[in-house]
Short mmCIF file of C-alpha atoms and ligand atoms in Angstrom, two decimals:
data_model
loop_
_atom_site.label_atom_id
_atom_site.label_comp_id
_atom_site.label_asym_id
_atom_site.label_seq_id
_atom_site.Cartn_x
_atom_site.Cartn_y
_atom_site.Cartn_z
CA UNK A 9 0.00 0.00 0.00
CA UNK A 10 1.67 3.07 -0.83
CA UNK A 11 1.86 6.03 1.32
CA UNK A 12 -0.47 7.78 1.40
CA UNK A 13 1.73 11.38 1.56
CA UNK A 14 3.94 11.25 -0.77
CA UNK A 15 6.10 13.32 -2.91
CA UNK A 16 7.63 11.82 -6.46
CA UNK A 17 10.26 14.16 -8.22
CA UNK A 18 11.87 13.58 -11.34
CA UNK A 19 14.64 16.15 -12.23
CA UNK A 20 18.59 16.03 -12.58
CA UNK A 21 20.98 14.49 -10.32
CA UNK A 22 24.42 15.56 -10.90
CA UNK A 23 27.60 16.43 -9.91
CA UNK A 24 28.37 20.20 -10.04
CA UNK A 25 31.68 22.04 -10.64
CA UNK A 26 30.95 25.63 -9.06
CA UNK A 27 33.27 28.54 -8.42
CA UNK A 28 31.24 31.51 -6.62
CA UNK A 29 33.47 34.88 -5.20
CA UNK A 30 33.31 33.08 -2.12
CA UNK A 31 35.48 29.40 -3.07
CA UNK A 32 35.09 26.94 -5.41
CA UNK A 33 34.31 23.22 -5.81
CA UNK A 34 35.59 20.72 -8.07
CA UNK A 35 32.68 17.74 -7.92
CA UNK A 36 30.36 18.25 -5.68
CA UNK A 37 26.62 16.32 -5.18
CA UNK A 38 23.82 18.72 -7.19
CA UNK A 39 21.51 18.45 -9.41
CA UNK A 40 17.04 19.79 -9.35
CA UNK A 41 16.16 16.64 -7.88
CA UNK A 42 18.85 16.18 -5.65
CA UNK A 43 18.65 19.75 -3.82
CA UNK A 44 14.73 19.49 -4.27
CA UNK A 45 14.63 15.92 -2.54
CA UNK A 46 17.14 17.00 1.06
CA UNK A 47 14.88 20.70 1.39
CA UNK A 48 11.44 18.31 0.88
CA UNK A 49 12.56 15.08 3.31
CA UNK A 50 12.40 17.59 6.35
CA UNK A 51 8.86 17.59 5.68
CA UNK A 52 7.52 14.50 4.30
CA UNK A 53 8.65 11.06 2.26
CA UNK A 54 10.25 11.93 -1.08
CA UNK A 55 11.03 9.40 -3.85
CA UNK A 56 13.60 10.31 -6.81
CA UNK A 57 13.33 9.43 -10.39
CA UNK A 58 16.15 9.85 -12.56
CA UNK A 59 19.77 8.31 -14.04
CA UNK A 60 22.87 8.21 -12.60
CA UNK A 61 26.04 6.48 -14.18
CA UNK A 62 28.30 3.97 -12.15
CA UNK A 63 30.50 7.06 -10.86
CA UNK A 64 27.31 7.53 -8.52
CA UNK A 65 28.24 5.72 -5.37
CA UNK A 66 27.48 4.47 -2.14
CA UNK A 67 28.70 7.89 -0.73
CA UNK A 68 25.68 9.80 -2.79
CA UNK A 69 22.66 7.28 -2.33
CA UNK A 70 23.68 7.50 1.43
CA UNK A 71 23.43 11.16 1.52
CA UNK A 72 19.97 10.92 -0.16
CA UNK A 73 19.20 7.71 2.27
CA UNK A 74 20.49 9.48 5.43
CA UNK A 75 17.67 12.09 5.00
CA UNK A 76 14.66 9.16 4.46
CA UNK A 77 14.91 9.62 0.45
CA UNK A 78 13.77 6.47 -1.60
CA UNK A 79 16.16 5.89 -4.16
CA UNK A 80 14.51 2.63 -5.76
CA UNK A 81 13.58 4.74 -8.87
CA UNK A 82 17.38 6.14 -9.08
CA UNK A 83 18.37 3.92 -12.64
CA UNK A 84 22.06 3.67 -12.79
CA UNK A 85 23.20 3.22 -16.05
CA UNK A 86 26.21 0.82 -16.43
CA UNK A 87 29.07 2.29 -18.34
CA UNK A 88 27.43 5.50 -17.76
CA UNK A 89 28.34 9.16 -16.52
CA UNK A 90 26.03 10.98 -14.05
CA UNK A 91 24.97 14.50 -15.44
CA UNK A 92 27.43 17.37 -15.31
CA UNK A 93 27.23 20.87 -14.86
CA UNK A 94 29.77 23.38 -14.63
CA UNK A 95 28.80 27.28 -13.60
CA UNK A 96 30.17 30.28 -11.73
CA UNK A 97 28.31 33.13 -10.31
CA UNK A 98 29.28 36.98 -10.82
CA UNK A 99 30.30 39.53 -7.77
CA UNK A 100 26.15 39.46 -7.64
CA UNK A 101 25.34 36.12 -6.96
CA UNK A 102 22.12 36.77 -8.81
CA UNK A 103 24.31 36.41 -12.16
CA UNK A 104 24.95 32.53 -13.24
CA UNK A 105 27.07 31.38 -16.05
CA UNK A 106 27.03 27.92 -17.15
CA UNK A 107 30.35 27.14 -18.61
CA UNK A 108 29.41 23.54 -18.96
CA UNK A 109 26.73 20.80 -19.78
CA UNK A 110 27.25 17.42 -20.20
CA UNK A 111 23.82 15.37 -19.98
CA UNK A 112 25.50 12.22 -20.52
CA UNK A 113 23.15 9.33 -19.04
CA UNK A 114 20.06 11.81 -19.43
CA UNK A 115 20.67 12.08 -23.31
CA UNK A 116 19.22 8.64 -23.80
CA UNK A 117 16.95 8.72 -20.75
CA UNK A 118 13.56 7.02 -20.99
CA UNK A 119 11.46 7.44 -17.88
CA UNK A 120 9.46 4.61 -16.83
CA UNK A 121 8.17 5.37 -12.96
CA UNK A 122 7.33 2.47 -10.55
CA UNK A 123 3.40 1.78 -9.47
CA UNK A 124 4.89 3.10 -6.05
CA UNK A 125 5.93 6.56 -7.39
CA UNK A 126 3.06 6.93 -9.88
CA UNK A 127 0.71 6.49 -6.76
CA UNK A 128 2.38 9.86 -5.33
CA UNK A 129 -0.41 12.25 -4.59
CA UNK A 130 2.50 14.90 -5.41
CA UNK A 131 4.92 15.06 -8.03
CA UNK A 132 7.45 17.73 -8.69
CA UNK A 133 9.00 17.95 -12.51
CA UNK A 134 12.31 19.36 -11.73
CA UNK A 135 14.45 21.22 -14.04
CA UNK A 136 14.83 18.62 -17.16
CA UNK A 137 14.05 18.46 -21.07
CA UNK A 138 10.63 19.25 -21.25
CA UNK A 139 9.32 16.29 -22.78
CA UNK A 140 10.68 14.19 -20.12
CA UNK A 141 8.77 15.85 -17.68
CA UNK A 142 5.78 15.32 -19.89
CA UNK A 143 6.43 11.82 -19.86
CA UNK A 144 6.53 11.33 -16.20
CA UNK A 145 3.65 13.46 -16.12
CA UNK A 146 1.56 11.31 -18.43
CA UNK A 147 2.84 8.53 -15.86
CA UNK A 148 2.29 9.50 -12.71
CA UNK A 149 -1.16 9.02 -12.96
CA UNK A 150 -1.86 9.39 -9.46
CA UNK A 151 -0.77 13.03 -9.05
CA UNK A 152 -3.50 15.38 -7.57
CA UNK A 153 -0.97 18.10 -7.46
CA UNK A 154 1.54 18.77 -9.99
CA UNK A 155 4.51 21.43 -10.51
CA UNK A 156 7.06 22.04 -12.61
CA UNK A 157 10.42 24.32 -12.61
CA UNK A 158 12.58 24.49 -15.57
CA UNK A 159 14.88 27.27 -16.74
CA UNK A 160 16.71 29.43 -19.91
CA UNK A 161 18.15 26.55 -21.66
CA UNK A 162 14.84 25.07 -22.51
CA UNK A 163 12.95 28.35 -23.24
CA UNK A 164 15.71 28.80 -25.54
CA UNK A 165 16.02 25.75 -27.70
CA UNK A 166 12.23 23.85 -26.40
CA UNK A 167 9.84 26.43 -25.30
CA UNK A 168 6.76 24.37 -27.19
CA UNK A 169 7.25 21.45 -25.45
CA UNK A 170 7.65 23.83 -22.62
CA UNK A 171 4.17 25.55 -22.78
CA UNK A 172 3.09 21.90 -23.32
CA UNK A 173 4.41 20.49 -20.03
CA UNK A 174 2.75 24.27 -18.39
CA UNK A 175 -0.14 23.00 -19.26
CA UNK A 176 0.00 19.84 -18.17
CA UNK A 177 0.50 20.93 -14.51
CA UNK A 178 -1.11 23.06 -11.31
CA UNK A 179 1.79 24.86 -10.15
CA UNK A 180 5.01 26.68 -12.10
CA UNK A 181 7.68 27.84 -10.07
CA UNK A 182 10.11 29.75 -11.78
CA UNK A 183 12.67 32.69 -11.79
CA UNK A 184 10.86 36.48 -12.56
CA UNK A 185 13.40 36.61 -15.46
CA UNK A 186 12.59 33.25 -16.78
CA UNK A 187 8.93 34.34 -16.13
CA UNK A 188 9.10 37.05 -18.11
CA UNK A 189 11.24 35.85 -21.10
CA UNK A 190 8.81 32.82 -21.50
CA UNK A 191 5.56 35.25 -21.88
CA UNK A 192 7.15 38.28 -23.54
CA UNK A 193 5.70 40.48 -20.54
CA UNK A 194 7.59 43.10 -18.76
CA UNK A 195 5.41 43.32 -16.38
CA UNK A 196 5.11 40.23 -13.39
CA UNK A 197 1.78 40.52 -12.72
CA UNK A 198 0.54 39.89 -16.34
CA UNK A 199 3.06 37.31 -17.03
CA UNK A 200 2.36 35.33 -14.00
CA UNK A 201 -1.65 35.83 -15.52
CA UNK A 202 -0.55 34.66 -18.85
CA UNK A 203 1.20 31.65 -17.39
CA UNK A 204 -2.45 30.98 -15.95
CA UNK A 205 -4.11 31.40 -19.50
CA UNK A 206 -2.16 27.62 -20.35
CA UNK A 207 -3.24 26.02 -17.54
CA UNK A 208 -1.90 26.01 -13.67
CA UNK A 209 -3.73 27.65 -10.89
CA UNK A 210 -0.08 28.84 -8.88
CA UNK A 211 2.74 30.40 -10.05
CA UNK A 212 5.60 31.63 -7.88
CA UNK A 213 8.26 33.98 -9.09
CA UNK A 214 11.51 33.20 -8.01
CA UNK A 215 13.28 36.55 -7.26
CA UNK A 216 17.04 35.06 -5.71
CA UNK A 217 18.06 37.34 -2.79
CA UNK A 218 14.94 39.33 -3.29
CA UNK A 219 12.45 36.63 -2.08
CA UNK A 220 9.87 35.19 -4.16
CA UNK A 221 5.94 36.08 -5.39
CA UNK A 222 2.84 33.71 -5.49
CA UNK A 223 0.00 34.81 -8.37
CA UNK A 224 -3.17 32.51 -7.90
CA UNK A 225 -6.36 33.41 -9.55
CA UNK A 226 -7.09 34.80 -6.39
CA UNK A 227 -4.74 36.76 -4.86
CA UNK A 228 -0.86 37.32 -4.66
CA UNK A 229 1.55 37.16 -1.69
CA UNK A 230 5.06 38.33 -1.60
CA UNK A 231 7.44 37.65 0.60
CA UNK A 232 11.33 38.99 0.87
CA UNK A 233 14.56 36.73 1.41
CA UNK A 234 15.92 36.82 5.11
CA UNK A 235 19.30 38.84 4.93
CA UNK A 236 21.68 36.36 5.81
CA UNK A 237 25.54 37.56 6.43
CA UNK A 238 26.84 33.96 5.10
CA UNK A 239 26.02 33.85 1.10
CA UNK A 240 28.70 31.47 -0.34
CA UNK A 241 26.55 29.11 -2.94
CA UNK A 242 23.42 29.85 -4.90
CA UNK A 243 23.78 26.61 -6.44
CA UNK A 244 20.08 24.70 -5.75
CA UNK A 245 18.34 27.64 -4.30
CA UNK A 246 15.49 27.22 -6.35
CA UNK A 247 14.94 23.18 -5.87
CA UNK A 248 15.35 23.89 -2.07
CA UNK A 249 12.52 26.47 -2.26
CA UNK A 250 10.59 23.97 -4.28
CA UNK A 251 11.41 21.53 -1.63
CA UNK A 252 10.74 23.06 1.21
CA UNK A 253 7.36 25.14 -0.36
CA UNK A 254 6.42 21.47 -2.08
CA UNK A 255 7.28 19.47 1.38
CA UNK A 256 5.45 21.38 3.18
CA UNK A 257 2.21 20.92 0.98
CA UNK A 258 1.97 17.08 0.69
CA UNK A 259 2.64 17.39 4.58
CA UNK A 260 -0.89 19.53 4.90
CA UNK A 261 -2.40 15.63 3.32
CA UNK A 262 -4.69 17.41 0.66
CA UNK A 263 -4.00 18.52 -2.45
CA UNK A 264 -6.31 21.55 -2.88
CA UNK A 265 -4.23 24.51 -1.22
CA UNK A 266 -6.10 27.26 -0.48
CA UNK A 267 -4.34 30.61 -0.72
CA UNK A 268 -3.48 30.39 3.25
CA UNK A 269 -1.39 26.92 2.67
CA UNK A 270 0.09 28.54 -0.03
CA UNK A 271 0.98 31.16 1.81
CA UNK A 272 2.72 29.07 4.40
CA UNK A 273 4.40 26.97 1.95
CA UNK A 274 6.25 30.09 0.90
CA UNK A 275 7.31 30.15 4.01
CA UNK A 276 8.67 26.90 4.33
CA UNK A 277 10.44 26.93 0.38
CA UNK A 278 12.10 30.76 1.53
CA UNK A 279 13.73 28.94 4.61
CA UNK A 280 14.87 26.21 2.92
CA UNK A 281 16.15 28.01 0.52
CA UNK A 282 18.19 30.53 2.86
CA UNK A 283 19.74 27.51 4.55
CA UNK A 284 20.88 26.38 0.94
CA UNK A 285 22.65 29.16 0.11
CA UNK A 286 24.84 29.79 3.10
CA UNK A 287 27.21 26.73 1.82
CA UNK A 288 28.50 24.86 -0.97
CA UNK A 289 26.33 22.45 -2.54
CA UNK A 290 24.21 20.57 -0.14
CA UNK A 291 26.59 20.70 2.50
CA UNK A 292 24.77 23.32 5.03
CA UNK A 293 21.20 21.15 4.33
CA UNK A 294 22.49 18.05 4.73
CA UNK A 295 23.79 18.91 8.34
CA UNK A 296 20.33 20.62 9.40
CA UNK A 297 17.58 19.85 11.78
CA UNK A 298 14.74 20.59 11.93
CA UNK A 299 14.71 22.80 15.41
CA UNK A 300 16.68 24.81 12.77
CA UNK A 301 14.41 25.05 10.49
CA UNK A 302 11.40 26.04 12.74
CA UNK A 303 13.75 28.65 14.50
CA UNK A 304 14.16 30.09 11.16
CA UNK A 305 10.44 30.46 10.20
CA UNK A 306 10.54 32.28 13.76
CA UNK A 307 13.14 34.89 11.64
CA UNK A 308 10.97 35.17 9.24
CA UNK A 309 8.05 36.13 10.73
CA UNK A 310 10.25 38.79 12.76
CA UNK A 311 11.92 39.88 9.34
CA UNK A 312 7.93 40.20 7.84
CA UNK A 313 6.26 41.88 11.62
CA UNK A 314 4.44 44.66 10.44
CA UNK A 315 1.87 46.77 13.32
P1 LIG B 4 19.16 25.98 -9.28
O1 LIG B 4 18.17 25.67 -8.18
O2 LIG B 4 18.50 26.60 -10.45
O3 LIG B 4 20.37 26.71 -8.79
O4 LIG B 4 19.63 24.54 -9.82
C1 LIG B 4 20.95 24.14 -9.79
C2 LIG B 4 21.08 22.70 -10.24
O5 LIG B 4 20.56 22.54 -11.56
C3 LIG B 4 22.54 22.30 -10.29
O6 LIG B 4 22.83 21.45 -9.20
C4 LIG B 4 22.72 21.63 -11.65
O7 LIG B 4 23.23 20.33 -11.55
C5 LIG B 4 21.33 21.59 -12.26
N1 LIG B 4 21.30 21.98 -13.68
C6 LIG B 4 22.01 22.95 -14.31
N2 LIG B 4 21.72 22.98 -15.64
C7 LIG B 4 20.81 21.99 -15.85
C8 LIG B 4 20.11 21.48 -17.01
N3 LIG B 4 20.30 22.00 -18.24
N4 LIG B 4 19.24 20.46 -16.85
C9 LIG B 4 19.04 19.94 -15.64
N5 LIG B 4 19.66 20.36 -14.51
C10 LIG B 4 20.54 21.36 -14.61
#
C-alpha cells in the first residue's frame, strides 16, 4: 500500500563544478532533484526518479538515504556518466554562467516510474528536457498536485514542449526573469496571468536574494529573502525552495491549497532556501535539523512583523 503522503520528483541528479566569489568546488553532489529531494525530506517522504552512471556511489545514495529519500527509482546506467554541470556566479550572486553541460546518461533517458511513485499524490518535474517531464507526467497518474520548474536553456532551444508540459500541470515555479522571457511580458503581474491562460492555478516567481511572489487566480503574496551575512553558494536555491514550499504541501495531506497553505508553503520553500545558500552544494542542508528550520520560520516572521 503506498503512502499515502507522498512526494515523487523527477529532475537532474548531478555532480556540479561551481566557483562563486566566495570558493570553489571541483565535484560536488547537485543536481534539481537532488537539492529538491534534502529541502522536501524535512517535511515528508520523497522518492527520486532519474539516471545516474556507475560514478554515482554508495557515498551519494547515502546522503539521499540518510535524509529518508527512496532511491529505488534512481536507474544507474552501467558504463554510464552521471549529469554534469559546470557554472560560476558573478560579484552578484544573482548572475549565473554555465560554462558547462554534459547530460550524458540523461541524453538517452527514458522514464518509466514504478506503481509506487506513480501512486504519489505529489509530483514535482524538476528542471529537465521538457518532454521528459511530460512523460513522467503522463505517468504518474496518481498526481492530484503537480509542478514544474525548468529554466533558460529550454525556453531557448524547447519552449513548445515547454508551454506543453505548463499545461499539463497546477503549479510553475520559476525565476521572474525566466517568467518574463517565456511570456514576452515586462510586467510580473501579467506574465504570472498569462502563465495561468495555459493552464496552472499557482505560479511563484523566483526573485534570488529578493524573495519570491505567489500569483493565484485569487490573490498574490510576496514575501522577501531573510538577509543572511553567510552567502557562499546559490547553487540549488530554487529546488530547495521547491522543496521546502512542495514538502510542506503534501505534509498539509490534501492537495487543494487554499491561498493560506500557499501562503505558508512560501514560508517553508524561503527557509529552505536561505539555509541552501549559506554553503557549498548541499553541504549546510544536509547537516540541518529541523529545530533549525522552525527557528528560522521564527526569523521570518520577525523579518515580515508589520503593526
Ligand atoms: P538551481 O536551483 O537553479 O540553482 O539549480 C541548480 C542545479 O541545476 C545544479 O545542481 C545543476 O546540476 C542543475 N542543472 C544545471 N543545468 C541543468 C540542465 N540543463 N538540466 C538539468 N539540470 C541542470
Amino acid at each position: 500500500m503506498p503512502d499515502p503522503m507522498a512526494l515523487t520528483v523527477v529532475g537532474s541528479i548531478a555532480f556540479d563544478a561551481v566557483r562563486t566569489p566566495f570558493g570553489e568546488r571541483e565535484r560536488q553532489l547537485g543536481g534539481s532533484a537532488v537539492h529538491f529531494a534534502l529541502a522536501a525530506s524535512f517535511f515528508t517522504d520523497v522518492r527520486v526518479v532519474g539516471p545516474v552512471g556507475d560514478d554515482f556511489g554508495d557515498e551519494e545514495f547515502a546522503i539521499l538515504a540518510g535524509h529518508g529519500v527512496e532511491t529505488a527509482d534512481i536507474e544507474r546506467v552501467e558504463g554510464g556518466q552521471t549529469f554534469f554541470w559546470r557554472g560560476h556566479y558573478e560579484h552578484d550572486l544573482n548572475v549565473a554562467h554555465t560554462d558547462d553541460t554534459q547530460l550524458n546518461v540523461f541524453a538517452d533517458f527514458e522514464p518509466k516510474i514504478s506503481a509506487e511513485a506513480a501512486a504519489s499524490d505529489l509530483l514535482f518535474l524538476g528542471n529537465i528536457q521538457p518532454d521528459l517531464q511530460r512523460q513522467v507526467r503522463a505517468e504518474a497518474t496518481g498526481a492530484k498536485f503537480a509542478a514544474l520548474d525548468s529554466m533558460n536553456l529550454w525556453i531557448d532551444i524547447a519552449r513548445d514542449g515547454l508551454c506543453a508540459a505548463i499545461s499539463e500541470v497546477d503549479c510553475v515555479l520559476l525565476n521572474d526573469a525566466e517568467i518574463r522571457m517565456l511570456t514576452e511580458e515586462p510586467n510580473l503581474i501579467l506574465a504570472a496571468r498569462k502563465l495561468m491562460e495555459l493552464g496552472p492555478s499557482t505560479v511563484v516567481a523566483k526573485r534570488g536574494e529578493y524573495g519570491a511572489a505567489l500569483f493565484t487566480r485569487t490573490g498574490h503574496f510576496a514575501l522577501p529573502a531573510l538577509l543572511l551575512e553567510e552567502v557562499r553558494d546559490p547553487t540549488g536555491a530554487g529546488d530547495s525552495f521547491a522543496g521546502g514550499f512542495l514538502g510542506y504541501l503534501d505534509s498539509l495531506g490534501h492537495y487543494d491549497p487554499d491561498l493560506g497553505d500557499l501562503r505558508r508553503a512560501m514560508v517553508y520553500g524561503s527557509t529552505m532556501a536561505s539555509f541552501n545558500v549559506e554553503d557549498f552544494g548541499t553541504e549546510r542542508v544536509r547537516s540541518l535539523s529541523r529545530d533549525e528550520v522552525e527557528a528560522r520560520l521564527e526569523d521570518f516572521r520577525e523579518l515580515t512583523r508589520f503593526e
